[in-house]
XYZ file of C-alpha atoms in Angstrom:
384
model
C 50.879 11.649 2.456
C 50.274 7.903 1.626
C 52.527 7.121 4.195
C 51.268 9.418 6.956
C 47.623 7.327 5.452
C 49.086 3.959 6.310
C 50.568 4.612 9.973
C 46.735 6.366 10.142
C 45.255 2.950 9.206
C 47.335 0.787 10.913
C 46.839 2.661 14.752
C 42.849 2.732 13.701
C 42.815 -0.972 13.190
C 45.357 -1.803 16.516
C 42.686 0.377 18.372
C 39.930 -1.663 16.749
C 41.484 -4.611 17.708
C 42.425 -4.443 21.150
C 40.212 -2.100 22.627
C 37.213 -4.248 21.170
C 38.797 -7.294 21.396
C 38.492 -8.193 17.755
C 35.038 -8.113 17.854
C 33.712 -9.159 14.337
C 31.387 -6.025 13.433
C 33.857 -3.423 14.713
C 36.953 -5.073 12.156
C 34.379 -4.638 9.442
C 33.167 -1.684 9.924
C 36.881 -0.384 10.423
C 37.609 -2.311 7.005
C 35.077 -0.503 5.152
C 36.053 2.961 6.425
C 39.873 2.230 5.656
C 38.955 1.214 2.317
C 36.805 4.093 1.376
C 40.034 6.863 3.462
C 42.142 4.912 1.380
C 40.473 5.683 -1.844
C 39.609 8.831 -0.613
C 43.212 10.052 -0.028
C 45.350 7.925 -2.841
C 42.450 9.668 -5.210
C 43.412 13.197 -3.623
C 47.156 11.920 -3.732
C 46.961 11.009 -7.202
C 45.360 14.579 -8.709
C 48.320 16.607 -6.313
C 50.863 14.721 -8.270
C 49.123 14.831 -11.594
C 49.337 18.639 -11.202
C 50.947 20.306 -13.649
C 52.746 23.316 -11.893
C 53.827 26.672 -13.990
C 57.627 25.762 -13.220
C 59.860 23.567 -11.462
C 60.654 26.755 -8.515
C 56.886 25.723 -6.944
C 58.414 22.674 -5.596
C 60.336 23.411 -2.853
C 61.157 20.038 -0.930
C 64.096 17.948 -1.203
C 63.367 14.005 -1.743
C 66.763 12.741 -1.824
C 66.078 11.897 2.435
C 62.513 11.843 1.865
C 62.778 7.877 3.272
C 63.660 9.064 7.026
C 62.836 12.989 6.248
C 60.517 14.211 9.557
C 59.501 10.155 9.974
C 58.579 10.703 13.776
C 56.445 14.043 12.651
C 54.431 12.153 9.826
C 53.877 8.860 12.461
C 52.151 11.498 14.493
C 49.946 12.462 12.528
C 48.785 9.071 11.360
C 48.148 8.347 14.894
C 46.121 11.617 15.223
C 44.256 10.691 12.425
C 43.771 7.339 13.119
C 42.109 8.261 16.256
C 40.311 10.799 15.055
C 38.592 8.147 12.538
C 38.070 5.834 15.256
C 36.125 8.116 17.452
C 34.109 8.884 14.643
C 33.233 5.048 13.833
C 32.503 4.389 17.755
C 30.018 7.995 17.060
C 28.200 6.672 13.965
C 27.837 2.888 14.600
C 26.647 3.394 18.785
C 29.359 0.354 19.348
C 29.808 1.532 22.750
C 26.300 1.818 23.727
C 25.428 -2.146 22.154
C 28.194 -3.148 24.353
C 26.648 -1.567 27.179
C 23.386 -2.576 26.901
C 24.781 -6.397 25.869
C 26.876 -6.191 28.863
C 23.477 -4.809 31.001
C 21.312 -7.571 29.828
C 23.413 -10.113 30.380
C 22.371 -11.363 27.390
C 23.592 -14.939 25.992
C 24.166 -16.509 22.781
C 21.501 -19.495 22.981
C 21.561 -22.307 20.261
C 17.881 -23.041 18.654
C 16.489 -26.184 17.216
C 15.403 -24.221 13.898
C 13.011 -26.974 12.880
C 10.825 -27.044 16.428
C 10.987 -23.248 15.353
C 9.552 -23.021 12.579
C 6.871 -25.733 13.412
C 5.966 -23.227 16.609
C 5.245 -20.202 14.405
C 3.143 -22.816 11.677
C 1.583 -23.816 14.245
C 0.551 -19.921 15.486
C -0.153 -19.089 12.150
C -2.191 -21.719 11.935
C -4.041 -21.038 14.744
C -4.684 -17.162 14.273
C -6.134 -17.774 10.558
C -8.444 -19.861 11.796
C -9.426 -17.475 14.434
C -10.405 -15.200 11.335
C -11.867 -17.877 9.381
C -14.119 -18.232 12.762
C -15.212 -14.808 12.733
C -15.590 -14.513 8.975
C -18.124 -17.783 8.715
C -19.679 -16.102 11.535
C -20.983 -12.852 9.977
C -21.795 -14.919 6.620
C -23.832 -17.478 8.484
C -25.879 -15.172 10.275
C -26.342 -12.589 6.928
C -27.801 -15.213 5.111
C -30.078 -16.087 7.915
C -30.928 -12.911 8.593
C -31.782 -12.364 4.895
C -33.202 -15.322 4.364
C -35.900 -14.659 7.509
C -36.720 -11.156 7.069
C -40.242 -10.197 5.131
C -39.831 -8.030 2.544
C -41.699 -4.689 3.592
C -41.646 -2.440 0.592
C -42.645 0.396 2.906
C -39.569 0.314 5.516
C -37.836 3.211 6.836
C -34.704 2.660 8.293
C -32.972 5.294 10.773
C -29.284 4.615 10.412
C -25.975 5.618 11.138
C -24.756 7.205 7.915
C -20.889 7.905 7.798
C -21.053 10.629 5.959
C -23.590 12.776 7.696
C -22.328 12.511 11.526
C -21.535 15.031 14.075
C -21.329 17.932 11.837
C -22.933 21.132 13.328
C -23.433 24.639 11.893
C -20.219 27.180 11.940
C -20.717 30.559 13.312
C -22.074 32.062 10.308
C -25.451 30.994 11.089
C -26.008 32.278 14.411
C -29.007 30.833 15.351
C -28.466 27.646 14.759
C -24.940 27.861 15.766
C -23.928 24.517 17.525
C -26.719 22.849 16.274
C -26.521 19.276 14.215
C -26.700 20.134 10.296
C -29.693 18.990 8.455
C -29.563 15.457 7.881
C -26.660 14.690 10.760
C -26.850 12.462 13.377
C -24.800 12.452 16.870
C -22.783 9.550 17.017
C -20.134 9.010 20.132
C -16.655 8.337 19.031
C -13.813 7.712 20.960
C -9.827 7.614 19.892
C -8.857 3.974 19.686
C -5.634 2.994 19.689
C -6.054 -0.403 18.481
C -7.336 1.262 14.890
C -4.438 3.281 15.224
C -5.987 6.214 16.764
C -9.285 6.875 14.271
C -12.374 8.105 16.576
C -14.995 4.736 16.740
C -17.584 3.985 18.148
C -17.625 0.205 19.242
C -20.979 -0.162 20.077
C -22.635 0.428 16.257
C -21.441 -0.264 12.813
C -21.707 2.847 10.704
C -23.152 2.439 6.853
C -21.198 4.405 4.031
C -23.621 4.959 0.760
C -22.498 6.458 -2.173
C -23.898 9.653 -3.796
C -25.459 7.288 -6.676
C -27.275 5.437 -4.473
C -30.487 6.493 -3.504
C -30.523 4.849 0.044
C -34.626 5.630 0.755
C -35.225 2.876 -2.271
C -37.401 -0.070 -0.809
C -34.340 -2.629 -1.520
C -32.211 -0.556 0.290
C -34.187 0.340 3.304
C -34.850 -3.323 3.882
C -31.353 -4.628 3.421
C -30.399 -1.526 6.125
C -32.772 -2.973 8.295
C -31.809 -6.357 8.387
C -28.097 -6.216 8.013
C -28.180 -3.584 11.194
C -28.318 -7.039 13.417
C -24.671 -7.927 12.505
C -23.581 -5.333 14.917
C -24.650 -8.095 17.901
C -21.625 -10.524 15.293
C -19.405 -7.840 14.929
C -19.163 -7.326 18.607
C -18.675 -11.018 19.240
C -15.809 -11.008 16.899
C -13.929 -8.315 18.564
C -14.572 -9.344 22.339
C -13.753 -13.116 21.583
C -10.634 -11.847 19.616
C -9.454 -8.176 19.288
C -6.432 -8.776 16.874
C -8.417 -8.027 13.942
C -9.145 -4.450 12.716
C -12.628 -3.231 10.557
C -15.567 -5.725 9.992
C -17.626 -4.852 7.002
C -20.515 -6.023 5.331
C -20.804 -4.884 1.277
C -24.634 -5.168 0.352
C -25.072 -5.791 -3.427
C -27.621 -2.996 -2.777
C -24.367 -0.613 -3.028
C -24.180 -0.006 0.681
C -20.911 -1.146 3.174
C -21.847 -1.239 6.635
C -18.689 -1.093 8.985
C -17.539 -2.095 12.304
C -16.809 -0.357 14.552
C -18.440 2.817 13.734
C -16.488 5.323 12.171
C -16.899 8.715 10.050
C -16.159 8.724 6.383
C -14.896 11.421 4.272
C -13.828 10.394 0.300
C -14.329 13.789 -1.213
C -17.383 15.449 -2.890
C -18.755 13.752 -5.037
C -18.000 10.395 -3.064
C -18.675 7.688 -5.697
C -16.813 4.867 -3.608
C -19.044 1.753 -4.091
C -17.731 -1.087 -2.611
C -19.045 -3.871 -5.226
C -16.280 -2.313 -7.917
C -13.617 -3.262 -5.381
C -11.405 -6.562 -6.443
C -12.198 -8.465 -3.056
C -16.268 -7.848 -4.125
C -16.216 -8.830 -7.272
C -14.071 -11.913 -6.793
C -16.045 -13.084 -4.007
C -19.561 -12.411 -6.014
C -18.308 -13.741 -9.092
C -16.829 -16.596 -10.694
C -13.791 -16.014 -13.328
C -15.131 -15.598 -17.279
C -14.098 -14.941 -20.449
C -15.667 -12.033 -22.067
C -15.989 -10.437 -25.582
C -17.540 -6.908 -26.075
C -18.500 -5.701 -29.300
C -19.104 -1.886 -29.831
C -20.614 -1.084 -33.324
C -18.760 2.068 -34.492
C -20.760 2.789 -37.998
C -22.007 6.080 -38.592
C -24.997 5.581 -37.169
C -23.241 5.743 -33.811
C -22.412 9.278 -34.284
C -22.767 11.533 -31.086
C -24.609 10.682 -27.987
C -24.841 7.123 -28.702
C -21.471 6.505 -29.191
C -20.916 8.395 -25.757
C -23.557 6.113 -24.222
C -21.536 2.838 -25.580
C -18.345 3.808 -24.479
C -19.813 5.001 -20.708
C -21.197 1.531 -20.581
C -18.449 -0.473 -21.565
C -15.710 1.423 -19.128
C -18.522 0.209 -16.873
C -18.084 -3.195 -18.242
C -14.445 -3.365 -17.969
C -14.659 -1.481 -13.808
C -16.559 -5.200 -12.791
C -13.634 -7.628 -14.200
C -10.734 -9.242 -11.884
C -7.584 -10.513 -12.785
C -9.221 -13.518 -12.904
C -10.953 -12.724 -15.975
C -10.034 -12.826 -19.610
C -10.959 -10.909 -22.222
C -11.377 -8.206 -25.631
C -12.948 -5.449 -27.143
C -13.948 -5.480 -30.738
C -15.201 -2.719 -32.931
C -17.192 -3.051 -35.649
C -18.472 -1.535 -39.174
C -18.473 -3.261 -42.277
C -14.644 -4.772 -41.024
C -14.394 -6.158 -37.611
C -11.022 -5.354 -35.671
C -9.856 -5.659 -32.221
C -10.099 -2.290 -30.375
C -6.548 -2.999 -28.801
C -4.522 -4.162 -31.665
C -1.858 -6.043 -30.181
C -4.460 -8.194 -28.924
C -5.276 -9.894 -31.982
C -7.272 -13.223 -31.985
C -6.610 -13.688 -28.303
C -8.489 -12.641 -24.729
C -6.136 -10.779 -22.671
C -6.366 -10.612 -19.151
C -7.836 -7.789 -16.713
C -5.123 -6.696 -15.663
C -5.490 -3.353 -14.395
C -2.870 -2.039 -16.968
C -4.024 -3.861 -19.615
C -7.821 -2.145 -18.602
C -6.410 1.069 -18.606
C -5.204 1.030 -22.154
C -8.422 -0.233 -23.918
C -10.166 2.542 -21.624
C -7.679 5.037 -23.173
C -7.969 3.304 -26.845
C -11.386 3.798 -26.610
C -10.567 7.663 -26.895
C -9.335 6.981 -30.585
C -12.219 5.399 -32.436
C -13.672 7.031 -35.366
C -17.326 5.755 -36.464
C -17.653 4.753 -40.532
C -19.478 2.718 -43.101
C -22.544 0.171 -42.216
C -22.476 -2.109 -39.526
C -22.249 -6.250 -40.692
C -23.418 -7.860 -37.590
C -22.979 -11.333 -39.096
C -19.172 -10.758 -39.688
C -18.809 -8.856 -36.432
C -20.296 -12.104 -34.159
C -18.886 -14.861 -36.279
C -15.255 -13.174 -35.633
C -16.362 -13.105 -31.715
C -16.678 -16.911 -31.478
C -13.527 -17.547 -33.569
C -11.238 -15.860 -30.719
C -8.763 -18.355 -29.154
C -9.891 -18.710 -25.919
């Protein structure tokens, strides 16, 4: 068998050789599939002889000419196999199909000056960040003017495109309104668009997503609508002047996103996306801090209150970056962190590290009187 393996082997590599003209990725990839037949076989060869056979009758052969015994037979089947393997190898790796289309092309090994390369694509890079930069300092420049113009009119009404309540009409189990817009909807074309991979837009209006807390017919609201709908006339710029980019958006510290070009949006029931908890907001509207948060856990905070506290520290903690450092301590008559592996220290906001004094805050039990003096002379102690 091994040496039926090795005549196999050595007509797979002559093939591999000549017909391909040693060419460097076909001798590996012959290597590695001799190596692993190889292994394959002597592992197979290894457990036949390792057998241990009920008496010496079940072998029947005679080794004494086993050196020249049926040499001519064996060499043909190594050469069978050999081919065999090869025309599997030229199957999996396509190797006459590159050579084909390498042939076709008439493609040509070219030598490059690696450093005028990689200046080129700095210099491309270069160039396309600042064609965002551009565009970016162009919808900031005009917000603020726009904002800073407008006159505050507590009574505006805004009619808007709102994401969330477009082109939906009533289904067939109201008959006679069947086909009609729902209550609430507005009729907004939208067109596939390949460029935003497909998604139905509408590039001649920004659409404004508002989440279910906010109450988008309050006076700040209306009149930050109103204003920011003039960015569409920016927004437009930016894309004719230079497509490449994808969605434009304006986040309104109002809670609103308005977002270019128009688009549906569907983030479940309740939809309590609100753009100012996302990392790029809150980096961009805030500077990094340190922070300590002390939640009094004596029995007066028994029930609702304690519910309250916890609500509005989670709250706390959903505003923070992981530019931000800080802690959580609890309070009675003993003051200890609510995290105890963060002792003495501000840890970072980390959105791990979040998560487990969210979860922590699960386990607190509220005792004793509260000794405000300790608790805020501890709070300024903390190695910052």
């Amino acid at each position: 068998m091994v040496s039926c393996l090795v005549v196999a082997l050595q007509h797979l590599w002559r093939q591999s050789i000549y017909k391909h003209r040693r060419t460097d990725a076909a001798i590996i990839v012959m290597n590695i599939v001799s190596v692993l037949v190889l292994v394959g076989v002597a592992t197979c060869t290894s457990w036949a002889w390792d057998t241990d056979y009920s008496s010496a009758d079940d072998i029947q052969y005679d080794f004494s000419s086993f050196e020249y015994y049926e040499f001519d037979k064996m060499e043909h089947w190594g050469q069978k196999i050999g081919s065999d393997l090869f025309q599997v190898v030229n199957e999996i790796t396509k190797y006459n199909e590159i050579e084909a289309n390498y042939k076709a092309g008439n493609a040509e090994v070219e030598k490059i000056d690696s450093l005028n390369l990689v200046t080129e694509m700095a210099e491309n890079v270069s160039n396309m960040m600042k064609t965002k930069a551009v565009a970016v300092k162009r919808i900031v420049n005009f917000a603020e003017v726009a904002s800073l113009e407008y006159e505050y009119n507590r009574e505006e009404e805004v009619d808007y495109y709102n994401a969330n309540h477009l082109n939906k009409r009533y289904p067939s189990i109201h008959p006679f309104k069947l086909g009609q817009l729902l209550e609430g909807y507005k009729e907004l074309n939208l067109v596939e668009n390949q460029h935003f991979k497909g998604i139905p837009v509408n590039t001649n209006h920004s659409t404004v997503h508002v989440p279910e807390r906010i109450f988008d017919k309050a006076p700040d609201v209306q009149n930050a609508l109103y204003w920011s709908e003039n960015l569409d006339k920016t927004f437009m710029t930016n894309y004719e002047s230079d497509p490449t980019p994808s969605w434009q958006y304006f986040a309104s510290s109002t809670g609103f996103l308005r977002q270019y070009p128009g688009t549906t949006w569907d983030n479940g029931d309740p939809d309590l996306n609100d753009a100012r908890l996302k990392s790029w907001y809150r980096e961009a509207a805030t500077s990094p801090k340190n922070m300590v948060v002390l939640l009094d856990i004596s029995s007066s905070m028994n029930g609702i209150h304690m519910e309250i506290a916890k609500h509005v520290i989670i709250i706390i903690l959903d505003t923070l970056t992981e530019n931000d450092f800080f802690n959580v301590l609890t309070f009675n008559d003993e003051t200890k962190e609510l995290v105890s592996c963060f002792d003495n220290i501000l840890a970072q906001a980390h959105p791990a590290i979040i998560d487990e004094f969210k979860n922590s805050l699960n386990l607190i039990e509220t005792a004793n009187m509260a000794n405000f003096t300790k608790s805020l002379s501890y709070a300024f102690e903390l190695h910052y």
